[in-house]
CSV table of C-alpha atoms in Angstrom, one decimal:
chain,number,residue,atom,x,y,z
A,1,MET,CA,8.8,23.3,10.0
A,2,GLU,CA,6.4,20.5,9.0
A,3,ILE,CA,2.8,20.2,9.9
A,4,ILE,CA,2.2,18.9,13.4
A,5,ASN,CA,-1.2,17.1,14.0
A,6,ALA,CA,-3.0,16.1,17.2
A,7,LEU,CA,-6.4,14.9,18.2
A,8,GLY,CA,-8.7,16.4,20.9
A,9,ARG,CA,-12.0,14.9,22.2
A,10,ARG,CA,-14.7,16.1,24.5
A,11,LYS,CA,-18.2,14.4,25.0
A,12,ALA,CA,-19.2,13.6,21.4
A,13,ALA,CA,-16.9,16.1,19.7
A,14,VAL,CA,-13.7,15.1,17.9
A,15,ALA,CA,-11.2,17.7,16.7
A,16,ARG,CA,-8.3,17.1,14.4
A,17,VAL,CA,-5.8,19.9,14.7
A,18,PHE,CA,-3.0,20.7,12.3
A,19,VAL,CA,-0.4,23.3,13.4
A,20,LYS,CA,2.3,24.9,11.3
A,21,GLU,CA,4.4,28.1,11.5
A,22,GLY,CA,2.6,31.2,10.4
A,23,THR,CA,0.9,34.4,11.5
A,24,GLY,CA,-1.8,33.2,14.0
A,25,LYS,CA,-4.6,32.3,11.6
A,26,ILE,CA,-7.1,29.8,13.0
A,27,LEU,CA,-9.4,28.0,10.5
A,28,ILE,CA,-12.2,25.7,11.8
A,29,ASN,CA,-13.9,23.6,9.1
A,30,LYS,CA,-12.7,26.1,6.5
A,31,LYS,CA,-14.2,29.1,8.4
A,32,GLU,CA,-12.5,31.8,10.4
A,33,LEU,CA,-12.5,31.4,14.2
A,34,ASP,CA,-14.9,34.3,14.8
A,35,ASN,CA,-17.3,33.1,12.1
A,36,TYR,CA,-17.4,29.5,13.4
A,37,PHE,CA,-17.6,30.5,17.1
A,38,PRO,CA,-19.4,33.9,17.3
A,39,SER,CA,-19.3,33.7,21.1
A,40,SER,CA,-16.3,35.5,22.5
A,41,MET,CA,-16.3,33.0,25.4
A,42,LEU,CA,-15.8,30.0,23.1
A,43,GLN,CA,-13.1,31.9,21.1
A,44,PHE,CA,-11.3,32.5,24.4
A,45,VAL,CA,-11.6,28.7,25.3
A,46,VAL,CA,-10.0,27.8,21.9
A,47,LYS,CA,-7.1,30.3,22.3
A,48,GLN,CA,-6.4,29.4,26.0
A,49,PRO,CA,-3.3,27.2,25.4
A,50,LEU,CA,-1.9,29.7,22.9
A,51,ASN,CA,-2.4,32.6,25.3
A,52,LYS,CA,-0.9,30.6,28.2
A,53,LEU,CA,2.4,30.1,26.2
A,54,GLU,CA,2.1,33.5,24.5
A,55,VAL,CA,2.6,31.9,21.0
A,56,GLY,CA,-0.7,33.1,19.5
A,57,GLU,CA,1.0,34.9,16.5
A,58,GLN,CA,3.6,32.2,15.7
A,59,TYR,CA,1.4,29.4,14.3
A,60,ASP,CA,-1.3,28.9,11.7
A,61,ILE,CA,-3.9,26.3,12.9
A,62,LYS,CA,-6.3,24.3,10.7
A,63,ILE,CA,-9.0,22.3,12.5
A,64,ASN,CA,-11.5,19.7,11.4
A,65,VAL,CA,-14.1,19.2,14.1
A,66,LYS,CA,-17.3,17.1,14.1
A,67,GLY,CA,-19.9,15.9,16.5
A,68,GLY,CA,-21.2,17.4,19.8
A,69,GLY,CA,-22.3,20.9,20.5
A,70,PHE,CA,-20.5,24.3,20.5
A,71,LYS,CA,-18.9,24.0,23.9
A,72,GLY,CA,-17.8,20.4,23.5
A,73,GLN,CA,-16.3,21.3,20.1
A,74,ALA,CA,-14.4,24.3,21.6
A,75,GLU,CA,-13.0,22.2,24.5
A,76,ALA,CA,-12.0,19.4,22.1
A,77,ILE,CA,-10.2,22.0,20.0
A,78,ARG,CA,-8.4,23.3,23.1
A,79,LEU,CA,-7.2,19.8,24.0
A,80,GLY,CA,-6.0,19.2,20.4
A,81,ILE,CA,-4.1,22.5,20.3
A,82,ALA,CA,-2.5,21.8,23.7
A,83,ARG,CA,-1.4,18.3,22.5
A,84,ALA,CA,0.1,19.8,19.2
A,85,LEU,CA,2.0,22.5,21.2
A,86,ILE,CA,3.5,19.8,23.4
A,87,LYS,CA,4.6,17.8,20.3
A,88,ILE,CA,6.3,21.0,19.0
A,89,ASN,CA,8.0,21.8,22.3
A,90,PRO,CA,7.9,19.2,25.1
A,91,GLU,CA,9.2,21.7,27.7
A,92,ASP,CA,5.8,23.4,27.6
A,93,LYS,CA,4.0,20.4,29.0
A,94,PRO,CA,4.2,21.3,32.7
A,95,ALA,CA,2.7,24.8,32.1
A,96,LEU,CA,-0.2,23.4,30.1
A,97,LYS,CA,-0.8,20.6,32.5
A,98,ALA,CA,-0.9,22.9,35.5
A,99,ALA,CA,-3.5,25.0,33.6
A,100,GLY,CA,-5.6,21.8,33.0
A,101,PHE,CA,-5.4,21.9,29.2
A,102,VAL,CA,-3.8,18.4,28.7
A,103,THR,CA,-6.4,16.4,30.7
A,104,ARG,CA,-9.0,14.6,28.6
A,105,ASP,CA,-12.4,15.1,30.3
A,106,PRO,CA,-13.8,11.6,30.3
A,107,ARG,CA,-17.4,12.5,31.0
A,108,VAL,CA,-19.8,11.4,28.2
A,109,VAL,CA,-23.5,10.8,28.1
A,110,GLU,CA,-24.6,7.6,29.7
A,111,ARG,CA,-26.4,5.2,27.4
A,112,LYS,CA,-30.2,4.5,27.7
A,113,LYS,CA,-30.9,1.1,29.3
A,114,PRO,CA,-33.6,-1.3,28.0
A,115,GLY,CA,-36.9,-1.2,29.9
A,116,ARG,CA,-36.4,2.3,31.2
A,117,PRO,CA,-37.4,5.7,29.8
A,118,LYS,CA,-33.9,7.2,30.1
A,119,ALA,CA,-30.5,6.1,31.4
A,120,ARG,CA,-31.3,6.1,35.1
A,121,LYS,CA,-35.0,7.2,35.2
A,122,ARG,CA,-37.6,4.5,36.0
A,123,PHE,CA,-41.2,4.3,35.1
A,124,GLN,CA,-43.6,5.4,37.9
A,125,PHE,CA,-44.1,2.7,40.5
A,126,SER,CA,-47.8,1.7,41.0
A,127,LYS,CA,-48.6,-0.3,44.1
A,128,ARG,CA,-52.1,-1.3,42.8
């Protein structure tokens, strides 16, 4: 089997995911999953699509991720893995879609507007 690649995004994080047949090893930026994400909750988020389809031990996954924070990166990786699994086996799409792993979360930080301290905040109004 050749290497399947997919892209996942969340907030400011972008994850490039490369999946090939293997033994279930997950490398993120050349580090093991448990070294990159010490939090068991974030490890769980990354593995969700694999656990849903029960294919955790069938694929080796290499991920390059940049931007954002820990949670945004974990969710970007989750989307990338889900998209790669759908490329491998299109019949898995309904199960992953029902679990909400295929939907790209479009929420990003709103830009700061000129003449204001933040995106929506205004300076204090002074009547006199």
